[in-house]
Tab-separated table of C-alpha atoms and ligand atoms in Angstrom:
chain	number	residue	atom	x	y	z
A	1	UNK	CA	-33.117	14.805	10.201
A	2	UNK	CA	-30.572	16.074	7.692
A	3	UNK	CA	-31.164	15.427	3.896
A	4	UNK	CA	-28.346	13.752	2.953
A	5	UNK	CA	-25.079	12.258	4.430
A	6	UNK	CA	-21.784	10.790	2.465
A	7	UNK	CA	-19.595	8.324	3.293
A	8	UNK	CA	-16.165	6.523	1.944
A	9	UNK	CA	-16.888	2.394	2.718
A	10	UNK	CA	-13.003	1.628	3.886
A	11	UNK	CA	-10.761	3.578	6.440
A	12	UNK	CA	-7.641	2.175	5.152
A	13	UNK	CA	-4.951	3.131	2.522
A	14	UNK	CA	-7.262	3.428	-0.145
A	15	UNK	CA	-9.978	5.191	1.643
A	16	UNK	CA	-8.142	7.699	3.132
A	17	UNK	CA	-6.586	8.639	0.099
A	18	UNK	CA	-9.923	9.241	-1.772
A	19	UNK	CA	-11.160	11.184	1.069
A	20	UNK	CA	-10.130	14.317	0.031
A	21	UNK	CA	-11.529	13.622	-3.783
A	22	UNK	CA	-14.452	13.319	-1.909
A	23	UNK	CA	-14.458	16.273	-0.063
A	24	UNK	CA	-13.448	17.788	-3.163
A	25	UNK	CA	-15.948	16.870	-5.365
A	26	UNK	CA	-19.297	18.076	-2.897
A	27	UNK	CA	-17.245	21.444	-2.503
A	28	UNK	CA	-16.795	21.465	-6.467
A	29	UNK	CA	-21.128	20.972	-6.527
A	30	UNK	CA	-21.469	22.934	-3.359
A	31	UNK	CA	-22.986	20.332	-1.129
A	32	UNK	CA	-22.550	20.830	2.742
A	33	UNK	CA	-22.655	17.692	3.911
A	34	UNK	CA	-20.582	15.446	6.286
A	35	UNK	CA	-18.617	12.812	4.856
A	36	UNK	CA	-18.360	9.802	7.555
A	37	UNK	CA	-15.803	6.379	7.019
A	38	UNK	CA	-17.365	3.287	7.294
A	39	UNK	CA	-15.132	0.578	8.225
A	40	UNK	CA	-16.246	-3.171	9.759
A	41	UNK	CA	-13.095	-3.069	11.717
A	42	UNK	CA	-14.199	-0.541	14.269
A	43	UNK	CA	-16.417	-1.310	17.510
A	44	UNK	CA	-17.079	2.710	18.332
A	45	UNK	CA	-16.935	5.460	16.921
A	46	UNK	CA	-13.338	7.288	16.246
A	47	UNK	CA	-12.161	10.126	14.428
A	48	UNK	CA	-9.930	9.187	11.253
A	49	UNK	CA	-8.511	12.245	9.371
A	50	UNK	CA	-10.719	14.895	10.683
A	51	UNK	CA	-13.929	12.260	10.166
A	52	UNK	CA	-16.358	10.691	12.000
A	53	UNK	CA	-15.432	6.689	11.458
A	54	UNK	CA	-18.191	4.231	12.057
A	55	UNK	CA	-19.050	0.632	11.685
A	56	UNK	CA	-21.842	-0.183	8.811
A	57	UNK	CA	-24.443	-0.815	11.218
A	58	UNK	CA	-23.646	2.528	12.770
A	59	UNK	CA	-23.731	4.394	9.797
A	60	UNK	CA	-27.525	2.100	8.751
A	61	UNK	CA	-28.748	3.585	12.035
A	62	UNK	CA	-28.149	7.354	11.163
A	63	UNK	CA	-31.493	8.523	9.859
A	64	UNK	CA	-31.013	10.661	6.926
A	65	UNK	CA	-33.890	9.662	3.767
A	66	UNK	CA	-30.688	9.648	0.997
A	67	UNK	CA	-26.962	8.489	1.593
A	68	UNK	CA	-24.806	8.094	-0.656
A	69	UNK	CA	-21.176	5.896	-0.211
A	70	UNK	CA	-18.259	5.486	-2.134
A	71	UNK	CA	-16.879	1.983	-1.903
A	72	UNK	CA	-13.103	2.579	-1.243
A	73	UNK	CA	-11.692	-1.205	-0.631
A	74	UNK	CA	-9.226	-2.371	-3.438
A	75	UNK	CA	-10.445	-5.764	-3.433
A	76	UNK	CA	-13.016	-5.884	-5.984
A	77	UNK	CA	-15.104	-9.151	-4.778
A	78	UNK	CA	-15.448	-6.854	-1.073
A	79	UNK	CA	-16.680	-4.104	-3.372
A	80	UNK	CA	-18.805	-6.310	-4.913
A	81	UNK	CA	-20.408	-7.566	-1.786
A	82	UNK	CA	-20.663	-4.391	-0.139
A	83	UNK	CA	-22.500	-2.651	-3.075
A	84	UNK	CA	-25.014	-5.518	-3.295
A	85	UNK	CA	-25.433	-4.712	0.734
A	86	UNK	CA	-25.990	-0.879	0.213
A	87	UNK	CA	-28.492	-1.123	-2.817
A	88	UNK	CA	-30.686	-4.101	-0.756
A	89	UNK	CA	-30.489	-1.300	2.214
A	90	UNK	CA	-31.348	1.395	-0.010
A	91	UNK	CA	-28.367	3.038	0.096
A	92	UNK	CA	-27.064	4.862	-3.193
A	93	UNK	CA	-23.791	4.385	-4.776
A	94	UNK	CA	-21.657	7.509	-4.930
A	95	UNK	CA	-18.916	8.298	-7.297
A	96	UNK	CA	-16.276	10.516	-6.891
A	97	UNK	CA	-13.842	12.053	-9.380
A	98	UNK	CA	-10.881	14.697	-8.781
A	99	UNK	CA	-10.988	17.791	-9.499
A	100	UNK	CA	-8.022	17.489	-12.138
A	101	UNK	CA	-9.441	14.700	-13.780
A	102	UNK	CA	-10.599	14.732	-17.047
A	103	UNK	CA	-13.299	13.231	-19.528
A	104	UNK	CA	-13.706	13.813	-22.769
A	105	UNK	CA	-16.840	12.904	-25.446
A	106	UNK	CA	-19.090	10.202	-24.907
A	107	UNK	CA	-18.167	8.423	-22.025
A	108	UNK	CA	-20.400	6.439	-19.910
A	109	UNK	CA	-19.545	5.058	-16.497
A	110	UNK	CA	-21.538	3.306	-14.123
A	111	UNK	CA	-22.321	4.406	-10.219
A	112	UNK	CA	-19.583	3.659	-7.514
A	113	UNK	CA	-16.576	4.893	-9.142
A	114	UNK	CA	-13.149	6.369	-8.110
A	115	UNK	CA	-11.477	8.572	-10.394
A	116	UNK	CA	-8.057	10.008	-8.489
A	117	UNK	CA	-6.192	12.730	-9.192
A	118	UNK	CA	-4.471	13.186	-12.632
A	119	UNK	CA	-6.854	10.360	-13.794
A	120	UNK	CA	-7.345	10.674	-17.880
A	121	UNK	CA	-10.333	9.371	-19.504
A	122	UNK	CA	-10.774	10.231	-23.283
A	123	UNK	CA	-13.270	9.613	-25.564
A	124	UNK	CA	-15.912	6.683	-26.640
A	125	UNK	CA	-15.631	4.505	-23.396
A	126	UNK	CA	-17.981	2.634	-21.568
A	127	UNK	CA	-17.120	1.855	-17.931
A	128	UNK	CA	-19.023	-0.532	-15.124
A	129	UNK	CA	-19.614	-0.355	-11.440
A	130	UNK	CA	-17.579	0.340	-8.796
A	131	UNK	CA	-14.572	1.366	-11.166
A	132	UNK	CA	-11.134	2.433	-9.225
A	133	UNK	CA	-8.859	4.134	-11.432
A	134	UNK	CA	-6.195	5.221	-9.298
A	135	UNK	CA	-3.489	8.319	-9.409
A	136	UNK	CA	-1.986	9.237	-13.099
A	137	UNK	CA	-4.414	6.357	-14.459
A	138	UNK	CA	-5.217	6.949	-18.443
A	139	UNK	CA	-8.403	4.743	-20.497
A	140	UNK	CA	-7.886	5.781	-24.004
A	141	UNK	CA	-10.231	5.701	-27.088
A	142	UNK	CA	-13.029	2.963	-27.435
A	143	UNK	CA	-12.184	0.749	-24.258
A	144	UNK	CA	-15.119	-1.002	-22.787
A	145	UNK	CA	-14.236	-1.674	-18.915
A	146	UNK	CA	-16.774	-4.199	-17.113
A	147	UNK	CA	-18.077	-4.346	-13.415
A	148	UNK	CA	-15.614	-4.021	-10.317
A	149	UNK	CA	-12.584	-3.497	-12.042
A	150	UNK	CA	-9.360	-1.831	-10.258
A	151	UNK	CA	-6.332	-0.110	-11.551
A	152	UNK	CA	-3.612	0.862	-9.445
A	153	UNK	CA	-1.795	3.574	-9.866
A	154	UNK	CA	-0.444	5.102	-13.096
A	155	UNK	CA	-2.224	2.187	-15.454
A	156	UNK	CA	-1.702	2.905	-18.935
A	157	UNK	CA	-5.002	1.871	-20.520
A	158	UNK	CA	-4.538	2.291	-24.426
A	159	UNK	CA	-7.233	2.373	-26.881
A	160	UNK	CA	-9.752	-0.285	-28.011
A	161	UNK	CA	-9.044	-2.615	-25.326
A	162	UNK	CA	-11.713	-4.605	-22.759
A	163	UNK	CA	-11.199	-5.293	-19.510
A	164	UNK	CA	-13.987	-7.688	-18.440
A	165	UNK	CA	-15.379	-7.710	-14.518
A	166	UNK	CA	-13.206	-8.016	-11.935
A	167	UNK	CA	-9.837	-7.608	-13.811
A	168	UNK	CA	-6.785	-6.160	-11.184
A	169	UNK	CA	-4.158	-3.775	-13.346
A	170	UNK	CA	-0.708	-3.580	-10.799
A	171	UNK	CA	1.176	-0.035	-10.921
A	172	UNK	CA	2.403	1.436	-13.786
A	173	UNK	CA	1.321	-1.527	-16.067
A	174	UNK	CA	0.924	-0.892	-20.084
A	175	UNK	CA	-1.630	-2.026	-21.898
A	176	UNK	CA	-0.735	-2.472	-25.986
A	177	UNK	CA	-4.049	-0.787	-28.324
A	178	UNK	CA	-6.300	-3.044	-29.635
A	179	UNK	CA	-7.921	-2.622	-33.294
A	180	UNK	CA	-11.833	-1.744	-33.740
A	181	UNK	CA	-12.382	-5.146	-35.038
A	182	UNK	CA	-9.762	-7.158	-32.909
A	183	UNK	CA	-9.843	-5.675	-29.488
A	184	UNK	CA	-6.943	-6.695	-27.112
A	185	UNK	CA	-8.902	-8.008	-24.270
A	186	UNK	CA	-7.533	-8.754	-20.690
A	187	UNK	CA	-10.158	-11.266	-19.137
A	188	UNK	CA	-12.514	-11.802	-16.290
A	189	UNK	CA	-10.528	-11.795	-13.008
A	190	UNK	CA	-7.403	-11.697	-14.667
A	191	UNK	CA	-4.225	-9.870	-12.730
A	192	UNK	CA	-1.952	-7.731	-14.781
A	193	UNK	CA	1.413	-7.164	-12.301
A	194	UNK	CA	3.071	-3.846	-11.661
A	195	UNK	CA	5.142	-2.700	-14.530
A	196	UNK	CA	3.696	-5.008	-16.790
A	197	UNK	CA	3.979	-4.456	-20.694
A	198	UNK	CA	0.441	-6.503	-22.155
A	199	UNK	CA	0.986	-7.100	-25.465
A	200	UNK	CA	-1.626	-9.490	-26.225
A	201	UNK	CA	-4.921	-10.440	-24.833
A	202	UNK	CA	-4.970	-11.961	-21.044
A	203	UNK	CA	-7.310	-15.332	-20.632
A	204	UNK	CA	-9.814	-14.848	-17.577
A	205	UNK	CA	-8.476	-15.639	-13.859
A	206	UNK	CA	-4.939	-15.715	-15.076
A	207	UNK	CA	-1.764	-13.657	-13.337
A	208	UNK	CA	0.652	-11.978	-16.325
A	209	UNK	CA	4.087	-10.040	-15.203
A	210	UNK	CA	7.267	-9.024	-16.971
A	211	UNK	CA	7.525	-7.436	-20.392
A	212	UNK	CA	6.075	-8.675	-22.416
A	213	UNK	CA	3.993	-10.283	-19.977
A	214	UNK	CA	3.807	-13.348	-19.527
A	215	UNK	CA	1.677	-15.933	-17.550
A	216	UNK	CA	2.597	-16.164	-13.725
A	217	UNK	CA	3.379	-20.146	-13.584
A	218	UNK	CA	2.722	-21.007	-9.655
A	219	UNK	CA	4.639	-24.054	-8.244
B	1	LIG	N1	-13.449	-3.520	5.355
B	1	LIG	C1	-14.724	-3.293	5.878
B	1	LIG	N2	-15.732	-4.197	5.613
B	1	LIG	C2	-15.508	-5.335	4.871
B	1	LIG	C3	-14.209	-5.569	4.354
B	1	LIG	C4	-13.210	-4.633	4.614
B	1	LIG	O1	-14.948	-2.280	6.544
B	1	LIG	O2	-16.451	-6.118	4.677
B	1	LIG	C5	-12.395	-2.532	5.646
B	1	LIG	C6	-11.246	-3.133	6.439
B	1	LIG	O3	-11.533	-3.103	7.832
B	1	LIG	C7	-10.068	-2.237	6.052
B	1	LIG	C8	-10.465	-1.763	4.635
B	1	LIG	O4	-11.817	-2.106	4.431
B	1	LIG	O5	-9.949	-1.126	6.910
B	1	LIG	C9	-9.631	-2.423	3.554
B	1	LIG	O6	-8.335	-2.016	3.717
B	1	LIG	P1	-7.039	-2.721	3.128
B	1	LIG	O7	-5.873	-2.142	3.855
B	1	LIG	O8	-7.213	-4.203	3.089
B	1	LIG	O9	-6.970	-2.283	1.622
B	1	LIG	P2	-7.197	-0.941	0.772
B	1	LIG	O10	-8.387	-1.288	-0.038
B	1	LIG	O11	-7.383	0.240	1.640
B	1	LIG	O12	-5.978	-0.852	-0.076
């Protein structure tokens, strides 16, 4: 029985581009160990970019005493239910960051994320599970970012914002700073569009587009 085995939860767009982050990051702490793709969608076995691609209760039945898996679905409820699946099976969350990524002073961020390549993070911020911060993605100073949140890719995050759970940030979106006492704050579930310029805070479960954005009206 081997020690440990990896795996990305998601054999789509998203997972297959965080594959190689993945493969990157046990070479960077030199781990040998097979990373497999999990994905519902298959009934056997198949090889997806040079991996092993399974279905969840495949990849249960593979004894091995630790795994670890990255959750890489975009939709943030699926990585919600999937993570409460893996930690009731005893499975561990993994995170994965690029090689090129950086992190700067006192930063805190919870199991299960995905930091891509190019991916910024600078200093004071406190992150949540399951994070996706996708390519050319920057958090500045003193954000706090909940549970499940997703950014797309190149999000500019600027400082003292908060991004409560489940917030969506579309491609190439700006986010206006925040003050220490008056934080800009885009709300629970809310949806920032692509190319989006936030200037002020976002109410929870709403849709915003345009610059500056603006709430998404539907008829
Ligand atoms: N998926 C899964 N289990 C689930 C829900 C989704 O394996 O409970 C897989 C699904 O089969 C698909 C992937 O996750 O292959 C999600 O891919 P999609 O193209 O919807 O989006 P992405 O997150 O890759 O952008």
């Amino acid at each position: 029985m081997s020690n440990q085995i990896y795996a990305i939860y998601g054999a789509s767009g998203c997972g297959r581009s965080l594959m190689p982050v993945a493969r990157q990051q046990l070479q960077r702490q030199g781990v040998a160990a097979e990373i497999y793709f999990i994905d519902d969608s298959l009934q056997e076995e198949k090889i997806v970019n040079g991996h092993t691609a399974v279905n969840y209760q495949t990849f249960k039945s593979i004894e091995c005493s630790n795994k670890y898996v990255l959750i890489a679905i975009a939709n943030s409820q699926i990585r919600e239910k999937i993570a409460n699946q893996l930690i009731a099976d005893g499975i561990k969350l993994w995170s994965v960051q690029a090689d090129n990524s950086v992190i700067m002073d006192n930063v805190e961020i919870s199991e299960g994320a995905a930091l891509s390549p190019f991916v910024s993070i600078t200093s004071n911020i406190k992150i949540g599970k399951c994070f996706h911060a996708n390519l050319y993605s920057y958090v500045e100073h003193d954000c706090v970012i909940g549970d499940y949140v997703t950014f797309a890719p190149g999000v500019k995050c600027n400082g003292n914002i908060r991004i409560e759970d489940h917030a969506y940030i579309g491609a190439g979106a700006v986010i206006k700073q925040g003050t220490p006492d008056k934080p800009l704050v885009i709300g629970k579930g809310a949806v920032v569009g692509m190319g989006a310029v936030v200037t002020k805070s976002v109410a929870a479960g709403v849709t915003v587009v345009g610059n500056p954005a603006r709430i998404l009206e539907r008829k």
